[in-house]
Amino acid sequence: MDSVSRAAEIHPSSIVADGARIGHGVRIGPWCSIGPDVVIEDGVHLIANVIVDGHTQVGAGVVCYPFTTLGMAPQDLKYRGEPTRCIIGARTVIREHVTIHRGTATGSGVTRIGEDCLIMANSHVAHDCTLGNGVIIVNNVVMGGHVTIGDRARIMGAAALHQFVRIGHAALVGGVCGVEADVIPYGSVLGNRARLVGLHWIWLKRNGVQADEMHRLRRAFRALYPRAMEEESTAFSRRLTAVRTEYGDEPKVAEILAFIEAPSHRGLVRVAGGGAASIESDGV
């Protein structure tokens, strides 16, 4: 990639620092600012008033709406200007007033957004966060540092994710949730503070999971998270072992079990008070 491709369209009011690398077919609208260590790949569109700073790489086909900032310094008092990174995956769409900060030297050193994500207006992605592919972040979502969100997860409007929280693959976080602990893959959480109410049945159904597999997933979930009144009767570790023995050959169950057993800073979101009775409300 040349420093600035001749095929790029750059509005005369925008500032592109020496050293920035601008790809083929990039469109940079009015009043944008591009720092000297930035790489913007082919076909990116910065509509207007976009700031890209630091060691930031913007993947091919990304679209940034007005007043977004990418790769600015993290809001971390320990940060001392180290050359940490921010990476935005291809074809991701970033709407108005989104802020995505670069990583920290005391963290992973990189904030990473996957491919084909949609980050809606006024959301904040903090330092050292990692978002998988196909993630949707709805308006006004905020997250602390070091949050990890799995592929195709959905975070609804005005949710707040505590630092170091893990959100599993295809999980659903409801609107205005305060999420203080990890959400299992395919899990669905609601409320403030967030409580697990079942699996993300609608996503599973829309993505081709057949009825027999859905029923096995439901039985495995009920075995792992029984009704609240029964929860204290059997230790969670015993239920985990029983589910692994009976349902561990199911790929999605195995994925949930692996997530539960992985290292965690925050533990797991607890089941809602309604227990298994509440999971029928998820549309299956």
C-alpha atoms as a printed R data frame, in Angstrom:
    type eleno elety resid chain resno       x       y      z
1   ATOM     1    CA   MET     A     1   0.000   0.000  0.000
2   ATOM     2    CA   ASP     A     2   1.350   3.440 -0.930
3   ATOM     3    CA   SER     A     3   1.345   6.093  1.790
4   ATOM     4    CA   VAL     A     4  -1.721   7.661  0.170
5   ATOM     5    CA   SER     A     5  -3.307   5.895 -2.786
6   ATOM     6    CA   ARG     A     6  -3.951   8.105 -5.777
7   ATOM     7    CA   ALA     A     7  -7.423   6.556 -5.951
8   ATOM     8    CA   ALA     A     8  -8.325   7.828 -2.473
9   ATOM     9    CA   GLU     A     9 -10.780  10.735 -2.190
10  ATOM    10    CA   ILE     A    10  -9.808  13.143  0.600
11  ATOM    11    CA   HIS     A    11 -11.830  16.273  1.311
12  ATOM    12    CA   PRO     A    12  -9.606  19.373  1.415
13  ATOM    13    CA   SER     A    13 -10.772  20.232  4.939
14  ATOM    14    CA   SER     A    14  -9.426  16.933  6.332
15  ATOM    15    CA   ILE     A    15  -5.928  16.442  7.733
16  ATOM    16    CA   VAL     A    16  -3.912  13.330  6.893
17  ATOM    17    CA   ALA     A    17  -0.597  13.288  8.750
18  ATOM    18    CA   ASP     A    18   2.647  12.322  7.043
19  ATOM    19    CA   GLY     A    19   3.237   8.607  7.499
20  ATOM    20    CA   ALA     A    20  -0.429   7.566  7.418
21  ATOM    21    CA   ARG     A    21  -1.168   4.797  4.924
22  ATOM    22    CA   ILE     A    22  -4.374   5.253  2.952
23  ATOM    23    CA   GLY     A    23  -5.588   2.456  0.680
24  ATOM    24    CA   HIS     A    24  -7.268   2.257 -2.699
25  ATOM    25    CA   GLY     A    25 -10.804   3.621 -2.960
26  ATOM    26    CA   VAL     A    26 -10.808   5.206  0.510
27  ATOM    27    CA   ARG     A    27 -13.184   8.142  0.914
28  ATOM    28    CA   ILE     A    28 -12.406  10.644  3.648
29  ATOM    29    CA   GLY     A    29 -15.110  13.261  4.051
30  ATOM    30    CA   PRO     A    30 -14.893  16.747  5.535
31  ATOM    31    CA   TRP     A    31 -13.191  17.622  8.808
32  ATOM    32    CA   CYS     A    32 -11.534  14.276  9.493
33  ATOM    33    CA   SER     A    33  -8.145  13.870 11.172
34  ATOM    34    CA   ILE     A    34  -5.833  10.904 10.486
35  ATOM    35    CA   GLY     A    35  -2.733  10.376 12.629
36  ATOM    36    CA   PRO     A    36   0.754   9.467 11.357
37  ATOM    37    CA   ASP     A    37   0.673   5.819 12.512
38  ATOM    38    CA   VAL     A    38  -2.746   4.996 11.081
39  ATOM    39    CA   VAL     A    39  -3.381   2.378  8.375
40  ATOM    40    CA   ILE     A    40  -6.668   2.680  6.482
41  ATOM    41    CA   GLU     A    41  -7.273  -0.243  4.148
42  ATOM    42    CA   ASP     A    42  -9.060  -0.292  0.799
43  ATOM    43    CA   GLY     A    43 -12.619   0.928  0.460
44  ATOM    44    CA   VAL     A    44 -13.004   2.553  3.881
45  ATOM    45    CA   HIS     A    45 -15.475   5.438  4.110
46  ATOM    46    CA   LEU     A    46 -15.045   8.073  6.813
47  ATOM    47    CA   ILE     A    47 -18.200  10.116  6.287
48  ATOM    48    CA   ALA     A    48 -17.249  13.295  8.203
49  ATOM    49    CA   ASN     A    49 -15.707  14.538 11.455
50  ATOM    50    CA   VAL     A    50 -13.948  11.229 12.175
51  ATOM    51    CA   ILE     A    51 -10.714  11.144 14.190
52  ATOM    52    CA   VAL     A    52  -8.371   8.166 13.814
53  ATOM    53    CA   ASP     A    53  -5.311   8.299 16.060
54  ATOM    54    CA   GLY     A    54  -2.502   6.134 17.417
55  ATOM    55    CA   HIS     A    55  -1.337   2.834 15.931
56  ATOM    56    CA   THR     A    56  -4.755   2.090 14.478
57  ATOM    57    CA   GLN     A    57  -5.621  -0.188 11.573
58  ATOM    58    CA   VAL     A    58  -9.024   0.215  9.924
59  ATOM    59    CA   GLY     A    59 -10.001  -2.842  7.871
60  ATOM    60    CA   ALA     A    60 -11.252  -2.879  4.306
61  ATOM    61    CA   GLY     A    61 -14.764  -1.614  3.713
62  ATOM    62    CA   VAL     A    62 -15.279  -0.141  7.196
63  ATOM    63    CA   VAL     A    63 -17.784   2.744  7.366
64  ATOM    64    CA   CYS     A    64 -17.468   5.371 10.118
65  ATOM    65    CA   TYR     A    65 -20.234   7.888 10.689
66  ATOM    66    CA   PRO     A    66 -19.721  11.454 11.956
67  ATOM    67    CA   PHE     A    67 -18.075  12.233 15.291
68  ATOM    68    CA   THR     A    68 -16.565   8.792 15.857
69  ATOM    69    CA   THR     A    69 -13.082   8.477 17.340
70  ATOM    70    CA   LEU     A    70 -10.865   5.439 16.804
71  ATOM    71    CA   GLY     A    71  -7.624   4.626 18.596
72  ATOM    72    CA   MET     A    72  -7.534   7.559 21.003
73  ATOM    73    CA   ALA     A    73  -5.585   7.180 24.242
74  ATOM    74    CA   PRO     A    74  -7.235   4.920 26.845
75  ATOM    75    CA   GLN     A    75  -8.952   6.296 29.932
76  ATOM    76    CA   ASP     A    76  -6.486   4.507 32.202
77  ATOM    77    CA   LEU     A    77  -4.365   6.426 34.705
78  ATOM    78    CA   LYS     A    78  -1.528   3.914 34.256
79  ATOM    79    CA   TYR     A    79  -1.197   4.693 30.548
80  ATOM    80    CA   ARG     A    80   2.032   6.529 29.734
81  ATOM    81    CA   GLY     A    81   1.778   6.929 25.987
82  ATOM    82    CA   GLU     A    82   3.011   3.474 24.998
83  ATOM    83    CA   PRO     A    83   2.515   2.589 21.291
84  ATOM    84    CA   THR     A    84  -0.435   0.283 21.863
85  ATOM    85    CA   ARG     A    85  -2.859  -0.610 19.104
86  ATOM    86    CA   CYS     A    86  -6.459  -0.532 17.897
87  ATOM    87    CA   ILE     A    87  -7.631  -2.855 15.107
88  ATOM    88    CA   ILE     A    88 -11.013  -2.592 13.370
89  ATOM    89    CA   GLY     A    89 -12.075  -5.601 11.284
90  ATOM    90    CA   ALA     A    90 -13.278  -5.466  7.696
91  ATOM    91    CA   ARG     A    91 -16.780  -4.286  6.809
92  ATOM    92    CA   THR     A    92 -17.617  -3.155 10.327
93  ATOM    93    CA   VAL     A    93 -20.034  -0.214 10.577
94  ATOM    94    CA   ILE     A    94 -19.445   2.351 13.328
95  ATOM    95    CA   ARG     A    95 -22.246   4.830 13.920
96  ATOM    96    CA   GLU     A    96 -22.311   8.390 15.269
97  ATOM    97    CA   HIS     A    97 -20.401   9.379 18.428
98  ATOM    98    CA   VAL     A    98 -18.854   5.949 19.031
99  ATOM    99    CA   THR     A    99 -15.515   5.971 20.874
100 ATOM   100    CA   ILE     A   100 -13.051   3.067 20.571
101 ATOM   101    CA   HIS     A   101  -9.819   3.424 22.570
102 ATOM   102    CA   ARG     A   102  -6.505   1.713 21.971
103 ATOM   103    CA   GLY     A   103  -5.049  -0.888 24.340
104 ATOM   104    CA   THR     A   104  -2.719  -0.510 27.312
105 ATOM   105    CA   ALA     A   105   0.747  -1.853 28.033
106 ATOM   106    CA   THR     A   106  -0.553  -3.465 31.235
107 ATOM   107    CA   GLY     A   107  -3.328  -5.212 29.284
108 ATOM   108    CA   SER     A   108  -3.200  -7.069 25.986
109 ATOM   109    CA   GLY     A   109  -1.838  -3.993 24.239
110 ATOM   110    CA   VAL     A   110  -4.589  -4.008 21.618
111 ATOM   111    CA   THR     A   111  -8.283  -3.201 21.346
112 ATOM   112    CA   ARG     A   112  -9.712  -5.411 18.626
113 ATOM   113    CA   ILE     A   113 -13.050  -5.249 16.793
114 ATOM   114    CA   GLY     A   114 -13.903  -8.201 14.549
115 ATOM   115    CA   GLU     A   115 -15.255  -8.262 11.033
116 ATOM   116    CA   ASP     A   116 -18.851  -7.446 10.035
117 ATOM   117    CA   CYS     A   117 -19.744  -5.830 13.362
118 ATOM   118    CA   LEU     A   118 -22.298  -3.067 13.885
119 ATOM   119    CA   ILE     A   119 -21.610  -0.602 16.690
120 ATOM   120    CA   MET     A   120 -24.517   1.789 17.059
121 ATOM   121    CA   ALA     A   121 -24.532   5.426 18.156
122 ATOM   122    CA   ASN     A   122 -23.031   6.727 21.398
123 ATOM   123    CA   SER     A   123 -21.431   3.419 22.426
124 ATOM   124    CA   HIS     A   124 -17.995   3.123 24.036
125 ATOM   125    CA   VAL     A   125 -15.463   0.323 23.558
126 ATOM   126    CA   ALA     A   126 -12.749   0.691 26.187
127 ATOM   127    CA   HIS     A   127  -9.070  -0.235 26.141
128 ATOM   128    CA   ASP     A   128  -8.042  -3.863 25.623
129 ATOM   129    CA   CYS     A   129 -11.560  -5.004 24.698
130 ATOM   130    CA   THR     A   130 -11.984  -7.766 22.128
131 ATOM   131    CA   LEU     A   131 -15.131  -8.106 20.030
132 ATOM   132    CA   GLY     A   132 -15.566 -11.134 17.765
133 ATOM   133    CA   ASN     A   133 -17.049 -11.231 14.284
134 ATOM   134    CA   GLY     A   134 -20.645 -10.242 13.596
135 ATOM   135    CA   VAL     A   135 -21.192  -8.606 16.995
136 ATOM   136    CA   ILE     A   136 -24.015  -6.064 17.293
137 ATOM   137    CA   ILE     A   137 -23.699  -3.314 19.897
138 ATOM   138    CA   VAL     A   138 -26.897  -1.262 20.182
139 ATOM   139    CA   ASN     A   139 -27.096   2.442 21.105
140 ATOM   140    CA   ASN     A   140 -25.528   3.779 24.306
141 ATOM   141    CA   VAL     A   141 -23.757   0.581 25.365
142 ATOM   142    CA   VAL     A   142 -20.712   1.180 27.578
143 ATOM   143    CA   MET     A   143 -18.022  -1.286 28.525
144 ATOM   144    CA   GLY     A   144 -15.053  -1.193 30.850
145 ATOM   145    CA   GLY     A   145 -11.576  -2.303 29.861
146 ATOM   146    CA   HIS     A   146 -10.627  -5.871 28.970
147 ATOM   147    CA   VAL     A   147 -14.171  -6.968 28.054
148 ATOM   148    CA   THR     A   148 -14.357  -9.945 25.666
149 ATOM   149    CA   ILE     A   149 -17.422 -10.473 23.459
150 ATOM   150    CA   GLY     A   150 -17.779 -13.646 21.395
151 ATOM   151    CA   ASP     A   151 -18.816 -13.920 17.755
152 ATOM   152    CA   ARG     A   152 -22.374 -12.885 16.869
153 ATOM   153    CA   ALA     A   153 -23.293 -11.755 20.376
154 ATOM   154    CA   ARG     A   154 -25.978  -9.090 20.744
155 ATOM   155    CA   ILE     A   155 -25.687  -6.308 23.339
156 ATOM   156    CA   MET     A   156 -28.919  -4.321 23.573
157 ATOM   157    CA   GLY     A   157 -29.289  -0.596 24.222
158 ATOM   158    CA   ALA     A   158 -27.829   1.118 27.288
159 ATOM   159    CA   ALA     A   159 -26.273  -2.060 28.688
160 ATOM   160    CA   ALA     A   160 -23.187  -1.574 30.869
161 ATOM   161    CA   LEU     A   161 -20.460  -4.235 30.906
162 ATOM   162    CA   HIS     A   162 -18.058  -4.359 33.862
163 ATOM   163    CA   GLN     A   163 -14.333  -4.554 33.117
164 ATOM   164    CA   PHE     A   164 -12.972  -8.063 32.469
165 ATOM   165    CA   VAL     A   165 -16.453  -9.486 31.775
166 ATOM   166    CA   ARG     A   166 -16.698 -12.214 29.121
167 ATOM   167    CA   ILE     A   167 -19.778 -12.449 26.880
168 ATOM   168    CA   GLY     A   168 -20.020 -15.824 25.153
169 ATOM   169    CA   HIS     A   169 -20.640 -16.693 21.517
170 ATOM   170    CA   ALA     A   170 -24.131 -15.668 20.312
171 ATOM   171    CA   ALA     A   171 -25.202 -14.535 23.786
172 ATOM   172    CA   LEU     A   172 -27.889 -11.884 24.255
173 ATOM   173    CA   VAL     A   173 -27.566  -9.076 26.798
174 ATOM   174    CA   GLY     A   174 -30.867  -7.269 27.315
175 ATOM   175    CA   GLY     A   175 -31.336  -3.516 27.296
176 ATOM   176    CA   VAL     A   176 -30.295  -1.477 30.351
177 ATOM   177    CA   CYS     A   177 -28.520  -4.509 31.841
178 ATOM   178    CA   GLY     A   178 -25.731  -4.031 34.329
179 ATOM   179    CA   VAL     A   179 -23.500  -7.030 33.607
180 ATOM   180    CA   GLU     A   180 -21.023  -7.730 36.411
181 ATOM   181    CA   ALA     A   181 -20.113 -11.336 35.555
182 ATOM   182    CA   ASP     A   182 -19.611 -13.649 32.574
183 ATOM   183    CA   VAL     A   183 -22.477 -14.686 30.282
184 ATOM   184    CA   ILE     A   184 -22.314 -18.241 28.911
185 ATOM   185    CA   PRO     A   185 -22.367 -18.874 25.134
186 ATOM   186    CA   TYR     A   186 -25.943 -18.686 23.784
187 ATOM   187    CA   GLY     A   187 -27.033 -17.326 27.176
188 ATOM   188    CA   SER     A   188 -29.719 -14.666 27.553
189 ATOM   189    CA   VAL     A   189 -29.499 -12.203 30.451
190 ATOM   190    CA   LEU     A   190 -31.903  -9.508 31.599
191 ATOM   191    CA   GLY     A   191 -32.252  -7.036 34.428
192 ATOM   192    CA   ASN     A   192 -30.148  -4.830 36.609
193 ATOM   193    CA   ARG     A   193 -28.112  -6.546 37.869
194 ATOM   194    CA   ALA     A   194 -28.141  -9.004 34.981
195 ATOM   195    CA   ARG     A   195 -29.514 -12.493 35.651
196 ATOM   196    CA   LEU     A   196 -29.490 -15.511 33.348
197 ATOM   197    CA   VAL     A   197 -33.018 -16.239 32.083
198 ATOM   198    CA   GLY     A   198 -32.295 -18.951 29.542
199 ATOM   199    CA   LEU     A   199 -30.582 -19.458 26.242
200 ATOM   200    CA   HIS     A   200 -30.816 -17.218 23.190
201 ATOM   201    CA   TRP     A   201 -33.448 -19.413 21.564
202 ATOM   202    CA   ILE     A   202 -34.445 -16.968 18.848
203 ATOM   203    CA   TRP     A   203 -30.857 -16.709 17.561
204 ATOM   204    CA   LEU     A   204 -30.451 -20.486 17.680
205 ATOM   205    CA   LYS     A   205 -33.665 -21.013 15.720
206 ATOM   206    CA   ARG     A   206 -32.813 -18.377 13.114
207 ATOM   207    CA   ASN     A   207 -29.380 -19.911 12.613
208 ATOM   208    CA   GLY     A   208 -30.564 -23.359 11.653
209 ATOM   209    CA   VAL     A   209 -30.508 -25.282 14.945
210 ATOM   210    CA   GLN     A   210 -33.033 -28.082 14.541
211 ATOM   211    CA   ALA     A   211 -35.793 -28.950 17.012
212 ATOM   212    CA   ASP     A   212 -34.149 -32.106 18.378
213 ATOM   213    CA   GLU     A   213 -30.929 -30.224 19.138
214 ATOM   214    CA   MET     A   214 -32.952 -27.418 20.720
215 ATOM   215    CA   HIS     A   215 -34.651 -29.907 23.031
216 ATOM   216    CA   ARG     A   216 -31.304 -31.386 24.093
217 ATOM   217    CA   LEU     A   217 -29.951 -27.900 24.731
218 ATOM   218    CA   ARG     A   218 -33.016 -27.109 26.837
219 ATOM   219    CA   ARG     A   219 -32.583 -30.288 28.903
220 ATOM   220    CA   ALA     A   220 -28.875 -29.602 29.395
221 ATOM   221    CA   PHE     A   221 -29.607 -26.023 30.479
222 ATOM   222    CA   ARG     A   222 -32.247 -27.148 32.955
223 ATOM   223    CA   ALA     A   223 -29.860 -29.739 34.386
224 ATOM   224    CA   LEU     A   224 -27.136 -27.128 34.787
225 ATOM   225    CA   TYR     A   225 -29.422 -24.360 36.051
226 ATOM   226    CA   PRO     A   226 -32.408 -25.927 37.875
227 ATOM   227    CA   ARG     A   227 -35.234 -24.008 39.472
228 ATOM   228    CA   ALA     A   228 -34.054 -21.539 42.089
229 ATOM   229    CA   MET     A   229 -35.664 -23.502 44.929
230 ATOM   230    CA   GLU     A   230 -33.641 -26.571 43.955
231 ATOM   231    CA   GLU     A   231 -30.380 -24.788 43.219
232 ATOM   232    CA   GLU     A   232 -28.842 -25.229 46.656
233 ATOM   233    CA   SER     A   233 -29.612 -28.948 46.806
234 ATOM   234    CA   THR     A   234 -26.817 -29.899 44.382
235 ATOM   235    CA   ALA     A   235 -23.414 -28.244 44.105
236 ATOM   236    CA   PHE     A   236 -22.789 -26.540 40.774
237 ATOM   237    CA   SER     A   237 -19.638 -28.615 40.226
238 ATOM   238    CA   ARG     A   238 -21.704 -31.802 40.493
239 ATOM   239    CA   ARG     A   239 -24.277 -30.503 38.029
240 ATOM   240    CA   LEU     A   240 -21.435 -29.557 35.685
241 ATOM   241    CA   THR     A   241 -20.078 -33.096 35.824
242 ATOM   242    CA   ALA     A   242 -23.526 -34.596 35.262
243 ATOM   243    CA   VAL     A   243 -24.202 -32.386 32.239
244 ATOM   244    CA   ARG     A   244 -20.805 -33.220 30.761
245 ATOM   245    CA   THR     A   245 -21.493 -36.925 31.152
246 ATOM   246    CA   GLU     A   246 -24.971 -36.845 29.623
247 ATOM   247    CA   TYR     A   247 -24.745 -34.030 27.060
248 ATOM   248    CA   GLY     A   248 -21.010 -33.406 26.567
249 ATOM   249    CA   ASP     A   249 -21.039 -34.793 23.033
250 ATOM   250    CA   GLU     A   250 -23.342 -31.962 21.919
251 ATOM   251    CA   PRO     A   251 -21.032 -29.300 20.380
252 ATOM   252    CA   LYS     A   252 -22.939 -26.316 21.765
253 ATOM   253    CA   VAL     A   253 -23.152 -27.854 25.238
254 ATOM   254    CA   ALA     A   254 -19.430 -28.603 25.083
255 ATOM   255    CA   GLU     A   255 -18.811 -24.974 24.125
256 ATOM   256    CA   ILE     A   256 -20.808 -23.767 27.138
257 ATOM   257    CA   LEU     A   257 -18.946 -26.114 29.481
258 ATOM   258    CA   ALA     A   258 -15.559 -25.012 28.128
259 ATOM   259    CA   PHE     A   259 -16.526 -21.368 28.649
260 ATOM   260    CA   ILE     A   260 -17.600 -22.055 32.238
261 ATOM   261    CA   GLU     A   261 -14.322 -23.832 33.015
262 ATOM   262    CA   ALA     A   262 -12.079 -21.195 31.402
263 ATOM   263    CA   PRO     A   263 -10.250 -18.700 33.673
264 ATOM   264    CA   SER     A   264 -12.479 -15.801 34.732
265 ATOM   265    CA   HIS     A   265 -11.958 -12.545 36.591
266 ATOM   266    CA   ARG     A   266 -15.657 -12.074 37.321
267 ATOM   267    CA   GLY     A   267 -17.353 -15.467 37.747
268 ATOM   268    CA   LEU     A   268 -20.676 -16.290 36.089
269 ATOM   269    CA   VAL     A   269 -23.943 -14.389 35.935
270 ATOM   270    CA   ARG     A   270 -26.383 -16.084 38.321
271 ATOM   271    CA   VAL     A   271 -29.631 -17.638 37.188
272 ATOM   272    CA   ALA     A   272 -32.789 -15.531 37.534
273 ATOM   273    CA   GLY     A   273 -35.137 -16.155 40.452
274 ATOM   274    CA   GLY     A   274 -37.684 -17.710 38.113
275 ATOM   275    CA   GLY     A   275 -35.235 -20.495 37.275
276 ATOM   276    CA   ALA     A   276 -36.197 -22.960 34.554
277 ATOM   277    CA   ALA     A   277 -39.778 -21.709 34.420
278 ATOM   278    CA   SER     A   278 -38.643 -18.400 32.922
279 ATOM   279    CA   ILE     A   279 -36.781 -19.856 29.940
280 ATOM   280    CA   GLU     A   280 -39.974 -20.731 28.081
281 ATOM   281    CA   SER     A   281 -40.541 -17.019 27.393
282 ATOM   282    CA   ASP     A   282 -37.704 -16.906 24.841
283 ATOM   283    CA   GLY     A   283 -39.816 -17.923 21.865
284 ATOM   284    CA   VAL     A   284 -39.348 -21.677 21.351
